[in-house]
PDB file of C-alpha atoms in Angstrom:
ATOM      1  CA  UNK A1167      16.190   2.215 -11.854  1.00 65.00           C
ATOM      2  CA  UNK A1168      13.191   2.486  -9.690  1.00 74.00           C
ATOM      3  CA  UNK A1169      12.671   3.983  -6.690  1.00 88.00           C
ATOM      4  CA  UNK A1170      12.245   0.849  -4.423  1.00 93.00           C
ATOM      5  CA  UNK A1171      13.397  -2.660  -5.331  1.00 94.00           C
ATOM      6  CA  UNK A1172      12.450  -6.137  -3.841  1.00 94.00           C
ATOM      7  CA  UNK A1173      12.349  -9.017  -4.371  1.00 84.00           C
ATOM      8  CA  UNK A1174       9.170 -10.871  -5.802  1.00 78.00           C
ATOM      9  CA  UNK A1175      10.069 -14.199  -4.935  1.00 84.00           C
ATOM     10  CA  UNK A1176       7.678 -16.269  -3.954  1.00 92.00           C
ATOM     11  CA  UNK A1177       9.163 -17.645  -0.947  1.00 95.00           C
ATOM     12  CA  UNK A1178       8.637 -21.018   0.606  1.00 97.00           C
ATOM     13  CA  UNK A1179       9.891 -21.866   3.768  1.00 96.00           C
ATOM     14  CA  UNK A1180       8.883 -24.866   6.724  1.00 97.00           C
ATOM     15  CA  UNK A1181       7.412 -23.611   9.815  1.00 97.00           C
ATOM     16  CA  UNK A1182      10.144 -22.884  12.303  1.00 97.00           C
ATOM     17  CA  UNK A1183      12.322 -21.108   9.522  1.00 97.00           C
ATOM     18  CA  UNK A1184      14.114 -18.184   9.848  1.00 97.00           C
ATOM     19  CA  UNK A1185      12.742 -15.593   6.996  1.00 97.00           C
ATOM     20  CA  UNK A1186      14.452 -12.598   5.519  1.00 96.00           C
ATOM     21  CA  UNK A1187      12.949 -10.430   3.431  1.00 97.00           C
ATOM     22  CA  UNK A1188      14.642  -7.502   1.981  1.00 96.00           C
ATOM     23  CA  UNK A1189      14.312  -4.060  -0.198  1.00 96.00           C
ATOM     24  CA  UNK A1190      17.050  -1.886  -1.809  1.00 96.00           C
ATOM     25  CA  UNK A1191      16.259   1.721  -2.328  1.00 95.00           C
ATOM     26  CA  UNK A1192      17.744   4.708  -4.241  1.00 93.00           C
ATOM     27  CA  UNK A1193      15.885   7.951  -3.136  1.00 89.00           C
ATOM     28  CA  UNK A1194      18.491   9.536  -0.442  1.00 87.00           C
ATOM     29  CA  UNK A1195      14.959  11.545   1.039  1.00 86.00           C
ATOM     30  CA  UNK A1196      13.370   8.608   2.216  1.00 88.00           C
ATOM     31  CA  UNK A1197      13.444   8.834   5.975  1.00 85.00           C
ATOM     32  CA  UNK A1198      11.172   6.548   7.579  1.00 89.00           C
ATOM     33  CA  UNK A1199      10.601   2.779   6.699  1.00 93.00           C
ATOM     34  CA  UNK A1200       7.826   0.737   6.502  1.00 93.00           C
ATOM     35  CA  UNK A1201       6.919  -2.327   6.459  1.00 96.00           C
ATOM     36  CA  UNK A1202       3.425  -3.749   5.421  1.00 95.00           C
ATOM     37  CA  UNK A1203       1.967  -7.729   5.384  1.00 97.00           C
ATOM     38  CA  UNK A1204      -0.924  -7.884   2.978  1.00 96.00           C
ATOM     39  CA  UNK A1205      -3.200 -11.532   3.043  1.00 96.00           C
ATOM     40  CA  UNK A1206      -4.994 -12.443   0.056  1.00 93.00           C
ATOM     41  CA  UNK A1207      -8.008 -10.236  -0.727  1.00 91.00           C
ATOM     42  CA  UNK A1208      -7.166  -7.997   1.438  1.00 93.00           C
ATOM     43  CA  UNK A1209      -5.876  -4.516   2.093  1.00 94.00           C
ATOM     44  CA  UNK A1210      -2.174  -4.162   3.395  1.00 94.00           C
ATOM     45  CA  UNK A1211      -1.677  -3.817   7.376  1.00 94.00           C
ATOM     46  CA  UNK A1212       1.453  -2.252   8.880  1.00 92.00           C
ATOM     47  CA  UNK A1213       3.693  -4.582  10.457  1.00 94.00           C
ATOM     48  CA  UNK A1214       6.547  -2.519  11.093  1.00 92.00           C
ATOM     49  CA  UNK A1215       7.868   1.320  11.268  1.00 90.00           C
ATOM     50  CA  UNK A1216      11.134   2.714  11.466  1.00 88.00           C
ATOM     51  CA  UNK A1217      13.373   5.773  11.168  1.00 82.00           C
ATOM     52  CA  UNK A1218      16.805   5.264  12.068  1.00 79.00           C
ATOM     53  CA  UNK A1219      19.538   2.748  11.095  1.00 84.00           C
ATOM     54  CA  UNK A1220      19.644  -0.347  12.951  1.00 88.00           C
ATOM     55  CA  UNK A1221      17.063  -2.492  14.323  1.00 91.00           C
ATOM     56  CA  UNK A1222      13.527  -2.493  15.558  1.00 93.00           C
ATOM     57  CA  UNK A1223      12.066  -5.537  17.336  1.00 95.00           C
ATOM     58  CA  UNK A1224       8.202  -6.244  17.949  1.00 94.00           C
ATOM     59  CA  UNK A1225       8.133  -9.893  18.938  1.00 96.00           C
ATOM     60  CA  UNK A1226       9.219 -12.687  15.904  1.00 97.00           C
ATOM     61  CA  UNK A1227       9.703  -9.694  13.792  1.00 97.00           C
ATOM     62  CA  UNK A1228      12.699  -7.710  13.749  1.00 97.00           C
ATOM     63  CA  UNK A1229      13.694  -4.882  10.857  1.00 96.00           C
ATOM     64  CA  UNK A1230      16.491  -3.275  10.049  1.00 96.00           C
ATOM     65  CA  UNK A1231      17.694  -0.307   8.624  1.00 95.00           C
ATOM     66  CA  UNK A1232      20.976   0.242   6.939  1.00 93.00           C
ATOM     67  CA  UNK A1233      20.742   3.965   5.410  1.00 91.00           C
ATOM     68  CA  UNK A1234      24.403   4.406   4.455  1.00 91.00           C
ATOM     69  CA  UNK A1235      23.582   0.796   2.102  1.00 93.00           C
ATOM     70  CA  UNK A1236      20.450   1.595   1.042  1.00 93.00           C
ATOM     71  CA  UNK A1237      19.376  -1.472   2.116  1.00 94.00           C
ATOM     72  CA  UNK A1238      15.955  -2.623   4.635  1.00 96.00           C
ATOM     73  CA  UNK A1239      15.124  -6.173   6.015  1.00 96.00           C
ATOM     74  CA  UNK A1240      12.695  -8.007   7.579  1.00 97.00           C
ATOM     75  CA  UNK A1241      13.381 -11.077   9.561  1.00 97.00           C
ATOM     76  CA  UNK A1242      10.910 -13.438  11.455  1.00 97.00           C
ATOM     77  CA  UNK A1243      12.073 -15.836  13.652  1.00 97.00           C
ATOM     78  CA  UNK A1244      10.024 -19.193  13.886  1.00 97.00           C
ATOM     79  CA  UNK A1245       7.666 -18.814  10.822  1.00 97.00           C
ATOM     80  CA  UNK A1246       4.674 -19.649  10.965  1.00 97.00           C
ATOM     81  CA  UNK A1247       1.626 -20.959   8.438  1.00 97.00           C
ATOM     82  CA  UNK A1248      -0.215 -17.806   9.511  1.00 97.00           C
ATOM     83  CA  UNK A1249       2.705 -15.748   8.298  1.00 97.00           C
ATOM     84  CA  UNK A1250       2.127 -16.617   4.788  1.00 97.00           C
ATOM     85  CA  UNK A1251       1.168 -13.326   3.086  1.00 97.00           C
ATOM     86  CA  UNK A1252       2.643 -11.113   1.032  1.00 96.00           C
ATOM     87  CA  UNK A1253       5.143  -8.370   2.633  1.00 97.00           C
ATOM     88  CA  UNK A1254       5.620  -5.227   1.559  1.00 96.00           C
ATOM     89  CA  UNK A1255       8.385  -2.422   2.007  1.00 96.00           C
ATOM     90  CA  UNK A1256       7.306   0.962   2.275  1.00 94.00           C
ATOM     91  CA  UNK A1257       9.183   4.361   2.515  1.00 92.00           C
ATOM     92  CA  UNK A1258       8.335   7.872   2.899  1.00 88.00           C
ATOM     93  CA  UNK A1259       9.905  10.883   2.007  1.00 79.00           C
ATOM     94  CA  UNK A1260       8.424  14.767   1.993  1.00 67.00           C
ATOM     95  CA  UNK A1261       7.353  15.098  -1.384  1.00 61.00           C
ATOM     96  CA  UNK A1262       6.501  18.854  -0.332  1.00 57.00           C
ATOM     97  CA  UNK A1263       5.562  21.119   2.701  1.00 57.00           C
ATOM     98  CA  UNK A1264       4.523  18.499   5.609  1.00 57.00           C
ATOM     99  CA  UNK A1265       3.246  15.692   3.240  1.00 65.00           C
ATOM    100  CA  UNK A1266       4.785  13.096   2.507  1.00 70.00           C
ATOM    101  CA  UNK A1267       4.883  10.593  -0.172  1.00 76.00           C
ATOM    102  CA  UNK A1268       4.482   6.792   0.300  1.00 86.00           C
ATOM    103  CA  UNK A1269       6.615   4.464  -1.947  1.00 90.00           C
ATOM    104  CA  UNK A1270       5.952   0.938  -2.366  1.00 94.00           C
ATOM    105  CA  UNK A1271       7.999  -2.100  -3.368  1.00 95.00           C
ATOM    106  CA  UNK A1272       6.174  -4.656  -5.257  1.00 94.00           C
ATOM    107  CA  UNK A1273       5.543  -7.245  -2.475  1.00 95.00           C
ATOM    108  CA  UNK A1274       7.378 -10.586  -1.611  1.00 96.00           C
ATOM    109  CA  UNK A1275       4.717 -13.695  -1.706  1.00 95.00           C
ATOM    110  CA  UNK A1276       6.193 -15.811   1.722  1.00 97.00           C
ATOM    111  CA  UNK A1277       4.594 -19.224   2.411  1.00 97.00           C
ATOM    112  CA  UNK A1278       5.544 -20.928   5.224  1.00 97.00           C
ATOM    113  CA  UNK A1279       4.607 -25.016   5.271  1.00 96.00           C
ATOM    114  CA  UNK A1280       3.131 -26.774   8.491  1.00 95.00           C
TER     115      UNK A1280
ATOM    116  CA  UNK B 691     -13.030   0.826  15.992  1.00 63.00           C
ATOM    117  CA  UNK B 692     -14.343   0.117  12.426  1.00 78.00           C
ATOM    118  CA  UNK B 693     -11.984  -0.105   9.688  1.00 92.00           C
ATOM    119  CA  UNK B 694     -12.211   1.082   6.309  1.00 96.00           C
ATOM    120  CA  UNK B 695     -15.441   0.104   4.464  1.00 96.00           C
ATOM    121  CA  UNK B 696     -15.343  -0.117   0.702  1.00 97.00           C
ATOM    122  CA  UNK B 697     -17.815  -1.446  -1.942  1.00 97.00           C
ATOM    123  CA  UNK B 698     -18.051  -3.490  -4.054  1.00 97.00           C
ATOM    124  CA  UNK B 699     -15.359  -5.071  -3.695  1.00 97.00           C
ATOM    125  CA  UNK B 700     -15.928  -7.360  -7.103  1.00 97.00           C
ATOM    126  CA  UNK B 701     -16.514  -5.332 -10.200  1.00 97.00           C
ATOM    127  CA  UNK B 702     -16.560  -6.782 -13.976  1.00 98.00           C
ATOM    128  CA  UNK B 703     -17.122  -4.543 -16.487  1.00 97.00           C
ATOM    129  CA  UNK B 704     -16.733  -3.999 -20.106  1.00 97.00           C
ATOM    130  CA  UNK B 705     -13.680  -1.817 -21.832  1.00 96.00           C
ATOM    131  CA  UNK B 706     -15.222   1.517 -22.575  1.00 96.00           C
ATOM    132  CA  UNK B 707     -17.917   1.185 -19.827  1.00 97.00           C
ATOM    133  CA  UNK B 708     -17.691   3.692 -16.033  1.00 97.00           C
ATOM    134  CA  UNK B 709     -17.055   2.358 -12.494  1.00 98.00           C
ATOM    135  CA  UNK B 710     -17.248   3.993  -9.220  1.00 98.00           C
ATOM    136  CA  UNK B 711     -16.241   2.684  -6.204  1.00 98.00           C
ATOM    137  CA  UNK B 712     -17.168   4.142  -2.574  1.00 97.00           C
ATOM    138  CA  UNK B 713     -14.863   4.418   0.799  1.00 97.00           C
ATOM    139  CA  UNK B 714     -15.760   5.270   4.231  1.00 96.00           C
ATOM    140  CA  UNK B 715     -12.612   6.051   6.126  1.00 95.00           C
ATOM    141  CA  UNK B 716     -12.533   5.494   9.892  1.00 94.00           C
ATOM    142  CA  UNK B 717     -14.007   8.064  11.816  1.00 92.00           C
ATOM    143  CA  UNK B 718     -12.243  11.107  12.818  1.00 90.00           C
ATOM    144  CA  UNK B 719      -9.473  10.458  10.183  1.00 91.00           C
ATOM    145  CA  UNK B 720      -9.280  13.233   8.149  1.00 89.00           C
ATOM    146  CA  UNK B 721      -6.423  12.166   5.333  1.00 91.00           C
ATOM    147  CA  UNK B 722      -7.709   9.833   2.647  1.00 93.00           C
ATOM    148  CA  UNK B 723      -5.687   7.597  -0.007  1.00 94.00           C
ATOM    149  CA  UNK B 724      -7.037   5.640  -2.962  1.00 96.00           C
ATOM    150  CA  UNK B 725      -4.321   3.921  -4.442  1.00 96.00           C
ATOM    151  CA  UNK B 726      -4.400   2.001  -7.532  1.00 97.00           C
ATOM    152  CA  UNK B 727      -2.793  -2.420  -7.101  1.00 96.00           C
ATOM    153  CA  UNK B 728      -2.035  -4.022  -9.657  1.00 96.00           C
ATOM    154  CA  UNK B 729      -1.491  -7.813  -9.810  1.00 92.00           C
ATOM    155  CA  UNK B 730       1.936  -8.478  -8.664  1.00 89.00           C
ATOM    156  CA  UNK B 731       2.846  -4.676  -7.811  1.00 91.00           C
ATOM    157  CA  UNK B 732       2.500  -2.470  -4.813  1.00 92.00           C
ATOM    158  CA  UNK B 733       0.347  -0.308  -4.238  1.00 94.00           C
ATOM    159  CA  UNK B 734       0.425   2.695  -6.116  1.00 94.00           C
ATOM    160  CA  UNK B 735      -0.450   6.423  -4.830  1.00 93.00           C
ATOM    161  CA  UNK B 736      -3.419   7.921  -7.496  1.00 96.00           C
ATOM    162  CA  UNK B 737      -5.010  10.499  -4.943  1.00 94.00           C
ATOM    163  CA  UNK B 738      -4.281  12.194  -1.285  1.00 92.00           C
ATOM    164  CA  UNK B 739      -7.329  14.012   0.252  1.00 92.00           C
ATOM    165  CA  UNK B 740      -6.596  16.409   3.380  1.00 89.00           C
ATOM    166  CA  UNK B 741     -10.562  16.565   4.800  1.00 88.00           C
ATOM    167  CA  UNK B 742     -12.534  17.583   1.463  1.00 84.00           C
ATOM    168  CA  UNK B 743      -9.050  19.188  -0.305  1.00 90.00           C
ATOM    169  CA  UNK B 744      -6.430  17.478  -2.703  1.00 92.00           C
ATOM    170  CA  UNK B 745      -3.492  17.488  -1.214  1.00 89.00           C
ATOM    171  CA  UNK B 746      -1.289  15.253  -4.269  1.00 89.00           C
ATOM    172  CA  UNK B 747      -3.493  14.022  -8.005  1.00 93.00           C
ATOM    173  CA  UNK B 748       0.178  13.816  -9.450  1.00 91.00           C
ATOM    174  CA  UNK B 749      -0.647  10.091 -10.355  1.00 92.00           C
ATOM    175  CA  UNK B 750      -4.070  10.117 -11.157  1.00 95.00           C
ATOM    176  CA  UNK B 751      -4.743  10.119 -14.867  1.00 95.00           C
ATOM    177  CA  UNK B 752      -7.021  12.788 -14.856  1.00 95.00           C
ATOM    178  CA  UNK B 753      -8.272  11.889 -18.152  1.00 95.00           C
ATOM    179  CA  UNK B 754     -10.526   9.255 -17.088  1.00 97.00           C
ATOM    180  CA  UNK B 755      -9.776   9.436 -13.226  1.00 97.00           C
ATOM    181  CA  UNK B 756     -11.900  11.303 -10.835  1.00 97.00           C
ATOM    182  CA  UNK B 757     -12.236  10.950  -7.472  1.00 97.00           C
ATOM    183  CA  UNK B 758     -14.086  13.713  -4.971  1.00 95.00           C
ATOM    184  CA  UNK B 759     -14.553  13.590  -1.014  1.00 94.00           C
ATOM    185  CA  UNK B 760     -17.235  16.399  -0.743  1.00 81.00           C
ATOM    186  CA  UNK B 761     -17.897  16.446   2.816  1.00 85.00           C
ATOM    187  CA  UNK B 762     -14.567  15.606   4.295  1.00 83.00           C
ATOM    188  CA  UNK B 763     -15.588  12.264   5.267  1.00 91.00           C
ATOM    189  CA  UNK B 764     -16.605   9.599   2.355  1.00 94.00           C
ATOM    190  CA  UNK B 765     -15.151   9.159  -0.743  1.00 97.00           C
ATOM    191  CA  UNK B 766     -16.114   8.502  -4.641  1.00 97.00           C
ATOM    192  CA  UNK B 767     -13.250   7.507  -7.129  1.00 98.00           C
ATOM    193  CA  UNK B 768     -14.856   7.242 -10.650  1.00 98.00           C
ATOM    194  CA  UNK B 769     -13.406   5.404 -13.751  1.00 98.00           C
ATOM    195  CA  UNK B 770     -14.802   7.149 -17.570  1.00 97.00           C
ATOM    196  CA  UNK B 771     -14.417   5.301 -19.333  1.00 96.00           C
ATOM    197  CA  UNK B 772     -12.034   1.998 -18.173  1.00 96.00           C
ATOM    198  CA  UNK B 773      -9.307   0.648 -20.255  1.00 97.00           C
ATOM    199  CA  UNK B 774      -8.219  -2.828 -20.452  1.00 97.00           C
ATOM    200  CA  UNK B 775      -5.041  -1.300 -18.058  1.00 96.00           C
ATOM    201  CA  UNK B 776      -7.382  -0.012 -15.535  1.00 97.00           C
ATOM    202  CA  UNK B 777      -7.696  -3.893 -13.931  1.00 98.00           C
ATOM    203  CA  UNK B 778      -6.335  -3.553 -10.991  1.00 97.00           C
ATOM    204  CA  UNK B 779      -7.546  -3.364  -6.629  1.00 97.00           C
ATOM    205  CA  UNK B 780      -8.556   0.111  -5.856  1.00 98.00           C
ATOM    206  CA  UNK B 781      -7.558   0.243  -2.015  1.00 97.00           C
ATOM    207  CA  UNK B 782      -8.860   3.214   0.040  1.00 97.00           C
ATOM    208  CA  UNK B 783      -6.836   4.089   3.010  1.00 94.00           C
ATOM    209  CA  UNK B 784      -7.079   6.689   5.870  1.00 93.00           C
ATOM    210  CA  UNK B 785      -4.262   8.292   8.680  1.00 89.00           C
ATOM    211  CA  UNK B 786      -5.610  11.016  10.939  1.00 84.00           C
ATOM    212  CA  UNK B 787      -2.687  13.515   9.911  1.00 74.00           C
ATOM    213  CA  UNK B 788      -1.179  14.035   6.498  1.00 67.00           C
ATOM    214  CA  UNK B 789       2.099  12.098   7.266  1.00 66.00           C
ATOM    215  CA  UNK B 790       0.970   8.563   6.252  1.00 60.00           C
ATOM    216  CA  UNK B 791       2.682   7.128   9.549  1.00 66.00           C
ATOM    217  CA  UNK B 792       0.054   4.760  10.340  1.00 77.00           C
ATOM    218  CA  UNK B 793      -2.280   4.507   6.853  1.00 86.00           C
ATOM    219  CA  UNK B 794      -5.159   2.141   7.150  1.00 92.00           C
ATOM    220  CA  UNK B 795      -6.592   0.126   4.457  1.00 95.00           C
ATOM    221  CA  UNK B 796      -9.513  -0.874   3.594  1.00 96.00           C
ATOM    222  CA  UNK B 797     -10.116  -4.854   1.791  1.00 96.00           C
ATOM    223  CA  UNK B 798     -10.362  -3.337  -1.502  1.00 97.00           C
ATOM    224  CA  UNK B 799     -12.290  -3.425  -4.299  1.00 98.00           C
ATOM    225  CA  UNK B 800     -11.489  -5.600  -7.378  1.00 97.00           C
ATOM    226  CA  UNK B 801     -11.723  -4.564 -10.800  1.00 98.00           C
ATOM    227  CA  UNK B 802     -11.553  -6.568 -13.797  1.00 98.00           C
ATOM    228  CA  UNK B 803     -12.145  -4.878 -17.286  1.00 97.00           C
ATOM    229  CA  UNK B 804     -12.840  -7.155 -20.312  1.00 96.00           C
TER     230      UNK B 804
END
């Protein structure tokens, strides 16, 4: 089992759709929780961080954290064609002294139609 | 603030044959990430620097991975010689402490081995 599932999709939603986006994870260490939106051709930009269970919101985007599950999400409200990227999960745990270790999912393609 | 530079970002070489690719973090930051992307993964941890020190090589395969950040600031990560495997985006990234909690990436640079 690895470390960090999600979904590959791809997604395809119209604009004005409600997304979710989700990850499943089995490392019990990983504390904090990322979330990253990568465009084509280029390098992966954080969207979203968390570190406790519930929910974080930052505009359309709200994620949620459901440690006890296992279990992340990503929603955003009233997609838009700009949001069409690939998103990726990310989660941290110490891998030893104060480092630690970023995990990544494999990255949901979302493409959101005008 | 400038972001992460890389170069090139297109590379096309022959199985057998050596790469290098270069990455200028953003200034001041003194933690620096090269991880390895493959088509249709995430990314994938191959080298932590902490200034000019390794701080985690536990996925580089040393055997034909190097990578060196001699002054603390730039960075080199060599490929001797590539595999067929080895085709992949090489994404720098930088965080001004060791706890990845806001890593920035660079665009990326794309290799393709034939």
């Amino acid at each position: 089992q690895k470390e960090v599932e999600q979904d590959p999709g791809p997604l395809s939603v119209p604009e004005g759709a409600i997304v979710s986006l989700n990850c499943t994870y089995s490392n019990s260490a990983f504390q904090y929780f990322m979330w990253y939106r990568q465009y084509s051709r280029k390098g992966p930009e954080l969207l979203m961080y968390t570190y406790s269970s519930g929910n974080k919101e930052d505009g359309r985007f709200t994620a949620q954290v459901d440690k006890s599950s296992k279990y992340i999400s990503l929603f955003i409200r009233d997609s838009q064609p700009s949001d069409s990227a690939t998103y990726l999960c990310a989660m941290k745990d110490k891998s030893g002294g104060s480092n630690y270790k970023l995990t990544f999912g494999k990255g949901t393609l979302l493409t959101v139609n005008p | 603030e400038a972001g992460v530079a890389q170069s090139p970002r297109y590379k096309i070489i022959e199985k057998r044959q050596s790469v290098a690719f270069w990455c200028n973090p953003i200034s001041g930051h003194a933690t620096l990430y090269w991880y390895q992307q493959i088509l249709g993964q995430g990314p994938k941890l191959l080298i932590q620097f902490q200034n000019n020190g390794v701080v985690d090589d536990s996925q580089l395969p040393k055997d034909r991975f190097s990578a060196e950040r001699l002054k603390g600031v730039d960075s080199t990560l060599k490929i001797q010689p590539a595999k067929l495997e080895d085709s992949a985006v090489y994404l720098c990234a930088s965080s001004l402490g060791l706890s990845p909690s806001v890593l920035t990436f660079g665009a990326g640079s794309r290799l393709t081995v034939l």
